[in-house]
């Protein structure tokens, strides 16, 4: 719901490194265009203060969050987003960039191109902004010299070329005094191009290509026998009678009516919120996509995408996140990180994780197939966000590059002998006992006690022990966060196979992160799953130090040791919480066996 | 996306547009939201009359919440000052109402062009369990993908009109013939000049100070709130087209007449504390 429906509306952002003068430039533009109310102008301490609306921003003299301003000149309407230059607030810059048609990238003439110039240019390029204004600011501080300007323009051309940015207009400005912002600069007679506003007023807005019809279903409108599908047209247009396909189901139908409050429409265009009825009435749910039958979107559970990582914690391949695409939400993991952009060198480097503010290319694997377009074909159906499952924070922005169809080639094979048959032979149901706790907390000792007891009872068990698995299956993995996530993922899949074979599987693993234990619980939800927290205070573990590892970690010989320089996230609601200082091994084993009986694993 | 959403209906022009859009979006069904008005008991009488008339016309049930505790303590703008009054009768009252009904999403008509700290708002704005806004920790908001996921106790304020300007609102009101409170239109009204504001004496709770004499002036209101805190502007614009024309020439901001906004970052402070 944007206020403006003017064809000439231009959305642009100001970006670049910290203190390059973005807020000052926007402030200058607004003042010189005479669109600032007198009382606002009187209240602002300086030009940047017209935009920097938060108290902390004015106190620190920096922009923290993206700020939006709406203005019009006799020739055009504008929405400008002033974005923060500080690296820490890259997520807010990305927020502004995602809906922009044009980016004004500022460079401080005294400082030249900086790492943030590259980071912001890369984000702008990945987000599909094609039109760039390179505003070389603070020309007053370099004596308005043409050679300074030319050197920066030349340096930027190389950077832009690498990023595929071809439409760059360079303008030398002094935001503080207003040179070449709206008024041509008398101090720079050598510059004969347009002023910033001149350029913004005439530059064509991003061309709307002829896209095939897409509508993401937001809500099912059901009332008095009426059944329609409400949503926003995310691409193309639609008319009654058009043949459409509903995805993921693949069912086809015709559009019967386009219903609105003012009466039925003959045609609905991109950006319009409408309610469609279909003929015949087929099954459509919230999150589905209704698309042109002749040009449907891709449908897959895997794709390659660029990711801008916005979370405070790193992105770890294998860790499950929620993915929101259109109106659909599903679980997703990065199955492979291809590379990350090294901001210092400007080159692509192999990587095992994405740190905050990193940009990378990755393969993603979804829990179910979703319809999508590539981002280049359609921003609305090709862009997605990733959400952290524990904090619910938005941690990633993704742009789909191409679908991957591996899933289509590897079909699931069904066999006759199934889990039920295997359970019947064993005389007990499969189960997973997941022991988590610090190194030296007693996981292996307790697991060993449980396994001996169960074997004595004639139950068929198998123990997966962290150390032992690292000798074989996981010998290629180290102890970085990324490797720990992969380590756990493989153990989960192994435990799953064994449970499928009918066993009671004991997993004795530090498994320090909540996200992976949650993944285990979900992946293994078909069977009885018990998360057992072996809770021994770290001081006690360190006193015991059965393998001498705490000592090594303390003296710095061992890095990334859980509890010392790598986090242990204690379970919030384990199925069993064993306070080991207050119990004997036998009591602990009793508790676990009782829990298995309660869960009906055996009588 | 939400378990229990509510539209905050403040009776003003933005709320009227918001409600109109909701009715249109869900047509032919009725909007599946509750409607809530937080009444400070100091609203213009014409606002309340308009509210009751509109709700009957539309056939929509409206929840009205008053901070009874504040009322029992006699909180008001004259006795306690604008800040305390707004804090207790508006901010605290809103929190009470949201908690009382367990609303997890409150949809309001706030716009980014109203005020500098609002310009920094997201469309989906997260609030903690104590309804606080953390302007430094807002969720990134990309494309038109909104993250409304909540941890226990958290809630979301949704601002669908974020990108509308005051002029957009009036243009849309004209296009769709949306009814608004008559106070928006210029008329001869008895006002008193106080602290540089033109205050309408809406009832006798406003006691005249020595040397204050109500005078008849042609005025209208650009925003509506509690009458003692909302200044009128001199105007002859008595129709929507006249208002649109007036706005094109205006050199002051919309909320300039609001007593409660003044002081450095006072809107931001109120928002951090849970004001809408
Ligand atoms: N001499 C000179 N100083 C300028 C010019 N433009 C901006 N400045 C100064 O540069 C400083 C930073 O300006 P801002 O506008 O806050 O910079 P910014 O790019 O918005 O910074 P962030 O938003 O924090 O990234 C301020 O002290 C400005 O007065 C210019 O053209 N000439
Ligand atoms: Mg700034």
PDB file of C-alpha atoms in Angstrom, chain A residues 345-522:
ATOM      1  CA  UNK A 345      40.318  -7.807  -1.441  1.00  0.00           C
ATOM      2  CA  UNK A 346      37.057  -7.673  -3.376  1.00  0.00           C
ATOM      3  CA  UNK A 347      37.439 -11.325  -4.347  1.00  0.00           C
ATOM      4  CA  UNK A 348      35.359 -14.435  -3.747  1.00  0.00           C
ATOM      5  CA  UNK A 349      36.762 -16.789  -1.122  1.00  0.00           C
ATOM      6  CA  UNK A 350      35.727 -20.261  -0.016  1.00  0.00           C
ATOM      7  CA  UNK A 351      34.069 -20.137   3.398  1.00  0.00           C
ATOM      8  CA  UNK A 352      32.562 -22.378   6.039  1.00  0.00           C
ATOM      9  CA  UNK A 353      30.207 -19.771   7.464  1.00  0.00           C
ATOM     10  CA  UNK A 354      28.930 -16.252   6.937  1.00  0.00           C
ATOM     11  CA  UNK A 355      29.809 -13.727   9.634  1.00  0.00           C
ATOM     12  CA  UNK A 356      27.472 -10.792  10.345  1.00  0.00           C
ATOM     13  CA  UNK A 357      27.278  -8.454   7.309  1.00  0.00           C
ATOM     14  CA  UNK A 358      28.917 -11.039   5.026  1.00  0.00           C
ATOM     15  CA  UNK A 359      27.652 -11.630   1.521  1.00  0.00           C
ATOM     16  CA  UNK A 360      27.829 -15.118   0.018  1.00  0.00           C
ATOM     17  CA  UNK A 361      26.474 -17.529  -2.560  1.00  0.00           C
ATOM     18  CA  UNK A 362      24.895 -20.719  -1.225  1.00  0.00           C
ATOM     19  CA  UNK A 363      22.727 -23.699  -2.052  1.00  0.00           C
ATOM     20  CA  UNK A 364      19.624 -23.907   0.107  1.00  0.00           C
ATOM     21  CA  UNK A 365      17.562 -26.953   0.866  1.00  0.00           C
ATOM     22  CA  UNK A 366      13.919 -26.520   1.902  1.00  0.00           C
ATOM     23  CA  UNK A 367      11.667 -28.832   3.879  1.00  0.00           C
ATOM     24  CA  UNK A 368       9.178 -28.818   1.027  1.00  0.00           C
ATOM     25  CA  UNK A 369       9.088 -27.646  -2.559  1.00  0.00           C
ATOM     26  CA  UNK A 370       7.973 -24.038  -3.042  1.00  0.00           C
ATOM     27  CA  UNK A 371       7.190 -22.044  -6.187  1.00  0.00           C
ATOM     28  CA  UNK A 372       9.615 -19.202  -6.950  1.00  0.00           C
ATOM     29  CA  UNK A 373      11.187 -17.171  -9.741  1.00  0.00           C
ATOM     30  CA  UNK A 374      14.774 -16.114 -10.016  1.00  0.00           C
ATOM     31  CA  UNK A 375      15.342 -12.729  -8.435  1.00  0.00           C
ATOM     32  CA  UNK A 376      16.319 -11.274 -11.799  1.00  0.00           C
ATOM     33  CA  UNK A 377      12.939 -12.315 -13.203  1.00  0.00           C
ATOM     34  CA  UNK A 378      10.861 -11.079 -10.282  1.00  0.00           C
ATOM     35  CA  UNK A 379      12.039  -9.404  -7.072  1.00  0.00           C
ATOM     36  CA  UNK A 380       8.852 -10.220  -5.195  1.00  0.00           C
ATOM     37  CA  UNK A 381       8.808 -13.940  -5.915  1.00  0.00           C
ATOM     38  CA  UNK A 382      12.597 -14.361  -6.017  1.00  0.00           C
ATOM     39  CA  UNK A 383      13.585 -12.638  -2.777  1.00  0.00           C
ATOM     40  CA  UNK A 384      13.303 -14.314   0.617  1.00  0.00           C
ATOM     41  CA  UNK A 385      14.241 -13.754   4.234  1.00  0.00           C
ATOM     42  CA  UNK A 386      15.692 -16.173   6.758  1.00  0.00           C
ATOM     43  CA  UNK A 387      14.437 -16.106  10.339  1.00  0.00           C
ATOM     44  CA  UNK A 388      16.245 -17.475  13.391  1.00  0.00           C
ATOM     45  CA  UNK A 389      14.068 -20.154  14.932  1.00  0.00           C
ATOM     46  CA  UNK A 390      14.910 -19.346  18.521  1.00  0.00           C
ATOM     47  CA  UNK A 391      14.995 -15.548  18.609  1.00  0.00           C
ATOM     48  CA  UNK A 392      12.582 -15.045  15.668  1.00  0.00           C
ATOM     49  CA  UNK A 393      14.910 -12.315  14.408  1.00  0.00           C
ATOM     50  CA  UNK A 394      15.268 -11.723  10.671  1.00  0.00           C
ATOM     51  CA  UNK A 395      18.839 -12.862  10.054  1.00  0.00           C
ATOM     52  CA  UNK A 396      19.259 -13.116   6.303  1.00  0.00           C
ATOM     53  CA  UNK A 397      18.147 -11.643   3.003  1.00  0.00           C
ATOM     54  CA  UNK A 398      18.297 -13.919  -0.019  1.00  0.00           C
ATOM     55  CA  UNK A 399      18.086 -13.507  -3.750  1.00  0.00           C
ATOM     56  CA  UNK A 400      17.401 -16.673  -5.744  1.00  0.00           C
ATOM     57  CA  UNK A 401      19.745 -17.186  -8.699  1.00  0.00           C
ATOM     58  CA  UNK A 402      18.688 -20.545 -10.108  1.00  0.00           C
ATOM     59  CA  UNK A 403      16.716 -23.633  -9.137  1.00  0.00           C
ATOM     60  CA  UNK A 404      18.463 -26.903  -8.306  1.00  0.00           C
ATOM     61  CA  UNK A 405      16.727 -30.075  -9.234  1.00  0.00           C
ATOM     62  CA  UNK A 406      18.696 -32.712  -7.434  1.00  0.00           C
ATOM     63  CA  UNK A 407      15.597 -33.721  -5.530  1.00  0.00           C
ATOM     64  CA  UNK A 408      13.889 -34.668  -8.761  1.00  0.00           C
ATOM     65  CA  UNK A 409      16.596 -37.167  -9.674  1.00  0.00           C
ATOM     66  CA  UNK A 410      16.743 -38.960  -6.357  1.00  0.00           C
ATOM     67  CA  UNK A 411      13.300 -40.333  -5.642  1.00  0.00           C
ATOM     68  CA  UNK A 412      12.430 -42.002  -2.372  1.00  0.00           C
ATOM     69  CA  UNK A 413      12.273 -45.768  -2.761  1.00  0.00           C
ATOM     70  CA  UNK A 414       9.632 -47.598  -0.729  1.00  0.00           C
ATOM     71  CA  UNK A 415      10.355 -51.109   0.577  1.00  0.00           C
ATOM     72  CA  UNK A 416       8.090 -53.824   1.875  1.00  0.00           C
ATOM     73  CA  UNK A 417       9.740 -54.540   5.211  1.00  0.00           C
ATOM     74  CA  UNK A 418       9.068 -51.449   7.254  1.00  0.00           C
ATOM     75  CA  UNK A 419       9.664 -50.117  10.720  1.00  0.00           C
ATOM     76  CA  UNK A 420       6.539 -51.796  12.062  1.00  0.00           C
ATOM     77  CA  UNK A 421       7.747 -55.196  10.954  1.00  0.00           C
ATOM     78  CA  UNK A 422      11.137 -54.614  12.539  1.00  0.00           C
ATOM     79  CA  UNK A 423       9.524 -53.443  15.786  1.00  0.00           C
ATOM     80  CA  UNK A 424       7.438 -56.615  15.913  1.00  0.00           C
ATOM     81  CA  UNK A 425      10.582 -58.761  15.822  1.00  0.00           C
ATOM     82  CA  UNK A 426      12.385 -56.744  18.501  1.00  0.00           C
ATOM     83  CA  UNK A 427       9.538 -56.632  21.002  1.00  0.00           C
ATOM     84  CA  UNK A 428      10.166 -52.946  21.706  1.00  0.00           C
ATOM     85  CA  UNK A 429       9.732 -49.715  19.855  1.00  0.00           C
ATOM     86  CA  UNK A 430      12.647 -47.638  18.631  1.00  0.00           C
ATOM     87  CA  UNK A 431      13.735 -44.630  20.689  1.00  0.00           C
ATOM     88  CA  UNK A 432      16.454 -42.017  20.837  1.00  0.00           C
ATOM     89  CA  UNK A 433      18.109 -40.983  24.068  1.00  0.00           C
ATOM     90  CA  UNK A 434      19.968 -37.744  23.389  1.00  0.00           C
ATOM     91  CA  UNK A 435      22.494 -36.959  26.136  1.00  0.00           C
ATOM     92  CA  UNK A 436      23.737 -33.375  26.156  1.00  0.00           C
ATOM     93  CA  UNK A 437      26.098 -31.699  28.604  1.00  0.00           C
ATOM     94  CA  UNK A 438      29.588 -30.300  29.048  1.00  0.00           C
ATOM     95  CA  UNK A 439      32.717 -32.304  28.405  1.00  0.00           C
ATOM     96  CA  UNK A 440      33.344 -34.404  31.512  1.00  0.00           C
ATOM     97  CA  UNK A 441      29.767 -34.007  32.782  1.00  0.00           C
ATOM     98  CA  UNK A 442      29.239 -37.783  32.773  1.00  0.00           C
ATOM     99  CA  UNK A 443      27.263 -38.343  29.570  1.00  0.00           C
ATOM    100  CA  UNK A 444      29.249 -41.371  28.440  1.00  0.00           C
ATOM    101  CA  UNK A 445      29.282 -42.946  31.902  1.00  0.00           C
ATOM    102  CA  UNK A 446      25.509 -42.617  32.273  1.00  0.00           C
ATOM    103  CA  UNK A 447      24.886 -43.754  28.692  1.00  0.00           C
ATOM    104  CA  UNK A 448      27.069 -46.775  29.332  1.00  0.00           C
ATOM    105  CA  UNK A 449      25.043 -47.591  32.479  1.00  0.00           C
ATOM    106  CA  UNK A 450      21.765 -47.288  30.570  1.00  0.00           C
ATOM    107  CA  UNK A 451      23.011 -49.442  27.737  1.00  0.00           C
ATOM    108  CA  UNK A 452      24.148 -52.187  30.116  1.00  0.00           C
ATOM    109  CA  UNK A 453      20.791 -52.163  31.898  1.00  0.00           C
ATOM    110  CA  UNK A 454      18.826 -52.288  28.625  1.00  0.00           C
ATOM    111  CA  UNK A 455      20.964 -55.083  27.234  1.00  0.00           C
ATOM    112  CA  UNK A 456      20.353 -57.058  30.416  1.00  0.00           C
ATOM    113  CA  UNK A 457      16.617 -56.534  29.812  1.00  0.00           C
ATOM    114  CA  UNK A 458      16.991 -57.945  26.292  1.00  0.00           C
ATOM    115  CA  UNK A 459      16.592 -54.599  24.524  1.00  0.00           C
ATOM    116  CA  UNK A 460      18.565 -53.951  21.378  1.00  0.00           C
ATOM    117  CA  UNK A 461      20.642 -50.757  21.696  1.00  0.00           C
ATOM    118  CA  UNK A 462      23.408 -48.859  19.994  1.00  0.00           C
ATOM    119  CA  UNK A 463      25.551 -46.077  21.432  1.00  0.00           C
ATOM    120  CA  UNK A 464      26.814 -43.207  19.280  1.00  0.00           C
ATOM    121  CA  UNK A 465      29.550 -41.480  21.215  1.00  0.00           C
ATOM    122  CA  UNK A 466      30.905 -38.078  20.251  1.00  0.00           C
ATOM    123  CA  UNK A 467      34.559 -38.976  20.492  1.00  0.00           C
ATOM    124  CA  UNK A 468      34.161 -42.307  18.733  1.00  0.00           C
ATOM    125  CA  UNK A 469      32.183 -40.905  15.823  1.00  0.00           C
ATOM    126  CA  UNK A 470      34.910 -38.328  15.282  1.00  0.00           C
ATOM    127  CA  UNK A 471      37.338 -41.182  14.653  1.00  0.00           C
ATOM    128  CA  UNK A 472      35.406 -42.366  11.627  1.00  0.00           C
ATOM    129  CA  UNK A 473      32.289 -40.848  10.106  1.00  0.00           C
ATOM    130  CA  UNK A 474      33.197 -37.311  11.193  1.00  0.00           C
ATOM    131  CA  UNK A 475      36.986 -37.476  11.110  1.00  0.00           C
ATOM    132  CA  UNK A 476      37.079 -34.633   8.560  1.00  0.00           C
ATOM    133  CA  UNK A 477      35.397 -32.178  10.956  1.00  0.00           C
ATOM    134  CA  UNK A 478      37.009 -29.818  13.444  1.00  0.00           C
ATOM    135  CA  UNK A 479      35.573 -27.745  16.258  1.00  0.00           C
ATOM    136  CA  UNK A 480      34.499 -24.499  14.660  1.00  0.00           C
ATOM    137  CA  UNK A 481      30.824 -23.650  15.014  1.00  0.00           C
ATOM    138  CA  UNK A 482      30.249 -24.611  11.384  1.00  0.00           C
ATOM    139  CA  UNK A 483      31.878 -28.007  11.868  1.00  0.00           C
ATOM    140  CA  UNK A 484      29.997 -28.638  15.088  1.00  0.00           C
ATOM    141  CA  UNK A 485      26.707 -28.087  13.283  1.00  0.00           C
ATOM    142  CA  UNK A 486      27.688 -30.519  10.510  1.00  0.00           C
ATOM    143  CA  UNK A 487      28.927 -33.004  13.123  1.00  0.00           C
ATOM    144  CA  UNK A 488      25.534 -33.035  14.803  1.00  0.00           C
ATOM    145  CA  UNK A 489      23.656 -33.167  11.510  1.00  0.00           C
ATOM    146  CA  UNK A 490      25.433 -36.358  10.489  1.00  0.00           C
ATOM    147  CA  UNK A 491      24.814 -37.956  13.858  1.00  0.00           C
ATOM    148  CA  UNK A 492      21.123 -37.073  13.639  1.00  0.00           C
ATOM    149  CA  UNK A 493      20.865 -38.804  10.258  1.00  0.00           C
ATOM    150  CA  UNK A 494      22.791 -41.822  11.537  1.00  0.00           C
ATOM    151  CA  UNK A 495      20.536 -42.074  14.599  1.00  0.00           C
ATOM    152  CA  UNK A 496      17.561 -41.843  12.294  1.00  0.00           C
ATOM    153  CA  UNK A 497      18.715 -44.814  10.231  1.00  0.00           C
ATOM    154  CA  UNK A 498      19.305 -46.844  13.373  1.00  0.00           C
ATOM    155  CA  UNK A 499      15.909 -45.976  14.823  1.00  0.00           C
ATOM    156  CA  UNK A 500      14.417 -46.991  11.502  1.00  0.00           C
ATOM    157  CA  UNK A 501      16.220 -50.301  11.931  1.00  0.00           C
ATOM    158  CA  UNK A 502      14.335 -50.665  15.222  1.00  0.00           C
ATOM    159  CA  UNK A 503      17.058 -49.868  17.741  1.00  0.00           C
ATOM    160  CA  UNK A 504      17.087 -47.851  20.933  1.00  0.00           C
ATOM    161  CA  UNK A 505      19.792 -45.359  20.049  1.00  0.00           C
ATOM    162  CA  UNK A 506      21.839 -43.607  22.713  1.00  0.00           C
ATOM    163  CA  UNK A 507      23.551 -40.449  21.505  1.00  0.00           C
ATOM    164  CA  UNK A 508      26.205 -39.107  23.833  1.00  0.00           C
ATOM    165  CA  UNK A 509      27.171 -35.745  22.402  1.00  0.00           C
ATOM    166  CA  UNK A 510      28.081 -32.404  23.929  1.00  0.00           C
ATOM    167  CA  UNK A 511      25.718 -30.874  21.296  1.00  0.00           C
ATOM    168  CA  UNK A 512      26.134 -27.362  22.650  1.00  0.00           C
ATOM    169  CA  UNK A 513      23.626 -25.476  20.488  1.00  0.00           C
ATOM    170  CA  UNK A 514      19.870 -25.374  21.025  1.00  0.00           C
ATOM    171  CA  UNK A 515      19.193 -25.036  17.312  1.00  0.00           C
ATOM    172  CA  UNK A 516      20.774 -28.407  16.503  1.00  0.00           C
ATOM    173  CA  UNK A 517      19.131 -30.208  19.409  1.00  0.00           C
ATOM    174  CA  UNK A 518      15.847 -28.841  18.182  1.00  0.00           C
ATOM    175  CA  UNK A 519      16.663 -30.097  14.706  1.00  0.00           C
ATOM    176  CA  UNK A 520      17.356 -33.534  16.235  1.00  0.00           C
ATOM    177  CA  UNK A 521      14.018 -33.506  18.013  1.00  0.00           C
ATOM    178  CA  UNK A 522      12.202 -32.604  14.816  1.00  0.00           C
TER     179      UNK A 522
END
